[in-house]
Short mmCIF file of C-alpha atoms and ligand atoms in Angstrom, two decimals:
data_model
loop_
_atom_site.label_atom_id
_atom_site.label_comp_id
_atom_site.label_asym_id
_atom_site.label_seq_id
_atom_site.Cartn_x
_atom_site.Cartn_y
_atom_site.Cartn_z
CA MET V 1 111.33 95.69 87.79
CA PHE V 2 110.42 92.95 90.87
CA THR V 3 112.95 90.27 91.76
CA ASN V 4 111.67 89.28 94.53
CA ALA V 5 108.65 88.55 96.88
CA ILE V 6 107.98 88.06 100.66
CA VAL V 7 104.72 85.58 101.10
CA ARG V 8 103.67 83.82 104.37
CA ALA V 9 101.35 80.40 104.01
CA PRO V 10 98.10 80.73 105.62
CA SER V 11 97.97 79.93 108.78
CA ARG V 12 95.32 76.68 110.31
CA THR V 13 93.80 79.67 112.01
CA PHE V 14 92.74 81.73 109.04
CA ALA V 15 89.59 80.86 109.50
CA GLU V 16 89.44 82.73 112.60
CA GLY V 17 90.38 86.26 111.00
CA LEU V 18 89.44 89.67 110.99
CA THR V 19 86.20 89.51 108.12
CA THR V 20 83.11 92.24 107.31
CA ALA V 21 82.83 90.27 103.90
CA GLY V 22 79.79 88.02 104.60
CA LEU V 23 80.78 85.50 101.83
CA GLY V 24 80.82 82.62 104.74
CA ARG V 25 83.67 80.46 106.27
CA PRO V 26 86.89 79.53 104.41
CA ASP V 27 87.70 76.49 103.65
CA LEU V 28 91.59 75.93 104.77
CA ASP V 29 92.02 73.30 101.53
CA THR V 30 91.04 75.89 98.68
CA THR V 31 92.62 78.57 100.48
CA PHE V 32 95.92 76.40 100.42
CA ALA V 33 95.78 75.33 97.20
CA GLN V 34 94.71 79.06 95.68
CA HIS V 35 97.59 80.29 98.27
CA ALA V 36 100.37 77.67 96.23
CA ASP V 37 98.71 78.76 92.62
CA TYR V 38 99.82 83.13 93.93
CA CYS V 39 102.93 81.71 94.75
CA ALA V 40 103.26 79.73 91.28
CA ALA V 41 102.22 82.70 89.79
CA LEU V 42 104.89 84.96 91.31
CA GLU V 43 107.32 82.38 90.68
CA GLN V 44 106.07 82.89 86.89
CA CYS V 45 106.44 86.51 86.68
CA GLY V 46 110.42 85.93 87.33
CA LEU V 47 110.41 86.36 91.30
CA ARG V 48 112.68 85.15 94.13
CA LEU V 49 110.01 84.56 96.92
CA THR V 50 110.73 84.23 99.94
CA ARG V 51 108.54 82.24 102.03
CA LEU V 52 107.51 82.61 105.97
CA GLU V 53 106.22 79.78 107.82
CA SER V 54 102.46 80.24 108.68
CA ASP V 55 101.82 81.16 113.04
CA ASP V 56 98.28 80.74 114.36
CA ARG V 57 98.64 82.99 116.38
CA PHE V 58 98.10 85.73 113.98
CA PRO V 59 95.29 84.02 111.35
CA ASP V 60 95.33 87.39 108.85
CA ALA V 61 99.41 87.22 108.43
CA THR V 62 98.73 85.18 104.73
CA PHE V 63 98.22 89.55 104.17
CA VAL V 64 101.71 90.19 104.63
CA GLU V 65 101.55 93.23 102.55
CA ASP V 66 99.83 95.41 105.25
CA THR V 67 103.11 95.35 107.50
CA ALA V 68 106.01 96.21 105.05
CA ILE V 69 105.91 99.47 102.48
CA LEU V 70 108.99 98.08 100.18
CA THR V 71 110.02 100.52 97.42
CA ASP V 72 113.59 101.22 95.44
CA ARG V 73 115.39 103.31 98.42
CA VAL V 74 113.31 102.69 102.02
CA ALA V 75 111.91 99.71 103.63
CA ILE V 76 109.12 100.39 106.50
CA LEU V 77 107.46 98.04 108.51
CA THR V 78 104.42 99.61 109.51
CA ASN V 79 101.91 99.73 112.65
CA PRO V 80 98.96 97.55 111.69
CA GLY V 81 95.81 99.08 112.52
CA ALA V 82 94.38 95.72 114.26
CA PRO V 83 95.39 95.09 117.29
CA SER V 84 95.36 91.63 116.60
CA ARG V 85 97.75 92.63 113.65
CA GLN V 86 100.75 93.40 115.40
CA GLY V 87 102.50 90.55 115.82
CA GLU V 88 102.68 89.88 112.66
CA VAL V 89 105.22 92.62 111.70
CA ALA V 90 108.11 90.70 113.46
CA ALA V 91 108.54 87.53 111.33
CA VAL V 92 108.86 90.55 108.44
CA ARG V 93 111.10 92.56 109.94
CA ASP V 94 113.72 89.36 109.95
CA ALA V 95 113.42 88.59 106.50
CA LEU V 96 113.68 91.86 105.72
CA MET V 97 116.65 92.47 107.44
CA GLU V 98 118.17 90.71 104.33
CA PHE V 99 117.33 92.80 102.07
CA TYR V 100 117.57 96.03 103.19
CA PRO V 101 120.73 97.29 104.59
CA SER V 102 118.75 99.95 107.62
CA LEU V 103 114.76 99.65 108.38
CA GLU V 104 112.40 102.60 108.83
CA ALA V 105 109.64 102.00 110.72
CA VAL V 106 106.47 103.59 112.02
CA SER V 107 105.56 103.86 115.63
CA ALA V 108 102.55 104.56 117.53
CA PRO V 109 100.66 106.57 118.36
CA GLY V 110 100.45 105.55 114.43
CA THR V 111 98.72 102.93 112.70
CA VAL V 112 99.33 101.95 108.96
CA ASP V 113 98.48 99.28 107.03
CA GLY V 114 100.23 98.74 103.71
CA GLY V 115 97.00 98.07 102.17
CA ASP V 116 96.61 101.96 102.22
CA VAL V 117 100.01 102.77 100.11
CA CYS V 118 99.71 102.66 96.68
CA GLN V 119 103.12 103.62 95.14
CA ALA V 120 102.56 104.75 90.87
CA GLY V 121 105.90 105.97 90.22
CA GLU V 122 107.98 108.29 92.56
CA HIS V 123 104.37 109.30 93.51
CA PHE V 124 102.15 108.08 96.56
CA PHE V 125 98.81 107.89 97.83
CA ILE V 126 98.00 107.08 101.12
CA GLY V 127 94.50 106.09 102.24
CA ARG V 128 93.86 107.50 105.62
CA SER V 129 91.55 104.58 106.88
CA HIS V 130 89.77 103.02 109.91
CA ARG V 131 93.19 100.46 109.70
CA THR V 132 95.98 104.48 109.01
CA ASN V 133 95.12 106.59 111.22
CA GLU V 134 96.05 110.43 110.97
CA ALA V 135 99.71 110.05 112.93
CA GLY V 136 100.50 107.35 110.62
CA ALA V 137 99.63 108.87 107.36
CA LEU V 138 101.72 111.69 108.41
CA GLU V 139 104.34 109.94 109.39
CA ILE V 140 104.73 107.65 106.31
CA GLY V 141 104.39 110.72 104.27
CA ASP V 142 107.27 112.43 106.19
CA LEU V 143 109.44 109.13 105.57
CA LEU V 144 108.17 109.27 102.13
CA THR V 145 109.48 112.92 101.71
CA ARG V 146 112.66 112.35 103.64
CA HIS V 147 113.35 109.34 100.93
CA GLY V 148 112.89 112.19 97.83
CA TYR V 149 109.18 110.59 97.01
CA THR V 150 105.88 112.42 96.92
CA SER V 151 102.29 112.28 98.49
CA THR V 152 99.22 112.60 98.45
CA THR V 153 96.50 111.34 101.35
CA VAL V 154 93.10 109.84 100.63
CA ASP V 155 90.12 110.09 102.65
CA ILE V 156 88.66 106.47 102.53
CA ARG V 157 87.12 106.11 105.77
CA ASP V 158 83.13 107.61 104.14
CA ILE V 159 83.49 105.14 101.30
CA PRO V 160 81.95 102.07 103.49
CA PRO V 161 82.93 98.49 101.50
CA LEU V 162 86.39 99.59 101.34
CA LEU V 163 88.79 98.49 103.31
CA HIS V 164 91.77 99.50 102.14
CA LEU V 165 92.60 101.93 99.54
CA LYS V 166 94.24 99.37 97.49
CA SER V 167 90.77 97.59 97.75
CA GLY V 168 89.77 100.48 94.87
CA LEU V 169 92.80 101.57 93.84
CA THR V 170 95.31 100.03 91.62
CA ALA V 171 98.86 101.65 89.75
CA LEU V 172 100.05 100.46 87.19
CA ASP V 173 102.82 101.19 84.01
CA GLY V 174 102.53 104.21 82.40
CA GLY V 175 100.68 105.99 85.27
CA ARG V 176 97.51 104.45 84.68
CA LEU V 177 95.14 103.60 87.57
CA VAL V 178 92.57 101.09 88.13
CA LEU V 179 89.81 102.93 90.24
CA ILE V 180 86.34 102.51 91.23
CA GLU V 181 84.34 105.07 90.79
CA ALA V 182 83.77 106.34 94.18
CA LEU V 183 87.21 107.04 93.83
CA ALA V 184 87.46 108.54 90.68
CA GLY V 185 86.35 112.25 91.28
CA HIS V 186 89.19 112.49 94.05
CA PRO V 187 91.81 114.98 93.09
CA ALA V 188 94.57 113.10 93.63
CA PHE V 189 93.74 111.23 90.92
CA ARG V 190 93.27 114.02 88.43
CA GLY V 191 95.78 113.84 85.07
CA TYR V 192 95.90 110.22 85.61
CA GLU V 193 94.27 107.87 82.85
CA THR V 194 91.41 105.97 84.34
CA ILE V 195 90.49 102.52 83.83
CA PRO V 196 87.24 102.50 85.65
CA VAL V 197 85.72 99.56 87.46
CA ALA V 198 82.12 98.12 87.57
CA ALA V 199 80.49 98.83 90.14
CA ASP V 200 79.60 95.37 90.04
CA GLU V 201 83.22 93.88 89.68
CA LEU V 202 84.52 96.10 92.95
CA TYR V 203 86.69 93.62 93.86
CA ALA V 204 88.69 92.69 90.96
CA ALA V 205 89.59 96.81 91.59
CA ASN V 206 92.55 95.09 93.66
CA CYS V 207 94.83 93.75 91.06
CA VAL V 208 99.14 93.94 90.89
CA GLN V 209 100.84 94.70 88.64
CA VAL V 210 104.60 91.87 88.33
CA ASN V 211 106.84 93.26 85.51
CA ASP V 212 105.62 92.58 82.10
CA ARG V 213 102.18 90.98 83.65
CA VAL V 214 98.92 91.62 86.19
CA LEU V 215 97.23 89.22 88.07
CA VAL V 216 93.88 90.16 87.91
CA ALA V 217 90.74 88.17 89.97
CA ALA V 218 88.92 84.86 88.58
CA GLY V 219 85.46 85.83 88.13
CA PHE V 220 85.76 89.62 86.65
CA PRO V 221 85.02 89.80 82.91
CA ARG V 222 84.93 92.96 82.02
CA ILE V 223 88.29 94.26 83.78
CA GLN V 224 89.68 91.70 82.26
CA GLU V 225 88.77 92.39 78.75
CA ALA V 226 89.45 96.28 79.69
CA LEU V 227 93.13 95.82 80.97
CA ARG V 228 94.21 92.98 77.66
CA ASP V 229 92.19 95.64 75.85
CA ARG V 230 95.35 98.17 76.85
CA GLY V 231 97.40 95.97 75.84
CA TYR V 232 98.57 94.02 79.47
CA SER V 233 98.94 89.98 79.33
CA LEU V 234 96.94 88.96 82.37
CA ILE V 235 97.28 86.03 84.73
CA VAL V 236 93.97 85.61 86.39
CA LEU V 237 93.43 83.48 89.99
CA ASP V 238 91.00 82.11 92.33
CA VAL V 239 90.98 83.94 95.53
CA SER V 240 87.80 83.26 96.58
CA GLU V 241 88.29 81.99 99.91
CA PHE V 242 91.06 85.55 101.14
CA ARG V 243 88.01 87.11 99.88
CA LYS V 244 85.68 85.91 102.24
CA MET V 245 88.34 86.86 104.77
CA ASP V 246 88.86 90.71 102.71
CA GLY V 247 91.64 90.15 101.23
CA GLY V 248 92.94 90.75 97.64
CA LEU V 249 95.78 89.78 95.13
CA SER V 250 97.82 92.18 96.57
CA CYS V 251 97.52 92.12 99.96
CA LEU V 252 99.21 88.17 99.88
CA SER V 253 102.88 89.32 98.93
CA LEU V 254 105.22 92.30 99.45
CA ARG V 255 107.26 92.95 96.11
CA PHE V 256 110.50 94.46 95.84
C1 LIG M 1 92.49 92.17 107.76
O1 LIG M 1 90.86 92.63 107.89
O2 LIG M 1 93.12 93.04 108.16
C2 LIG M 1 92.33 90.97 107.35
N1 LIG M 1 91.43 90.04 107.23
C3 LIG M 1 93.17 91.34 105.68
C4 LIG M 1 93.69 92.33 105.03
C5 LIG M 1 93.29 92.82 103.96
N2 LIG M 1 94.72 92.89 103.24
C6 LIG M 1 94.63 94.29 102.42
O3 LIG M 1 93.72 94.24 101.44
N3 LIG M 1 95.89 94.79 102.14
#
């Protein structure tokens, strides 16, 4: 069960962040409204929110998930792979010090984005991406091993639409994985029950289980139906403006 989440309001410079989506410029008022709805959904799931101030120097800082990996046993600050995002970690570190007695950290030359690290029970899938480099993936794997977890690395560099591993993968309760087809044949996922994502609903592969609810992006009816059929209770959220900046539902919070 999660009891807390860290979120960070989008800054006025949000539209200057990194993106490859080609979906146009986000509208700031809509962005703020969608973020408020997202925060309300987390509270509806029973989480107490720690809200970090926005900072105009960091347009991508609302995507807090990339700055840390939080588990029951350890909190790890990342070193984000995009240089423009590395300064985001400081505020998250300060917030986490209230909750964790000690913090681990990925150190250069290792780079890791939290969006590449997916927890499925006691096991972690670590994406080797254009953001998470070899040294970073190894460092995360070692830290997790030291705390009693197992991990496997999944190279996603040849799967062009994926910025992060969790752009194409979500782990749900009971060892179920929501998975895009391009990842489905990877040996790391053998033995798991998977919920496939249709080719025209790829963006919806990034959903988030928060206690007994699953947050899902609006506009993707087939994955919603597949999840409802399996008994999940959904909260559907419009995150169109975050999608324009390559972000999804999971990126907008750190849950613990
Ligand atoms: C970036 O390119 O870093 C941001 N514009 C989007 C980050 C999305 N984060 C995530 O998927 N975990």
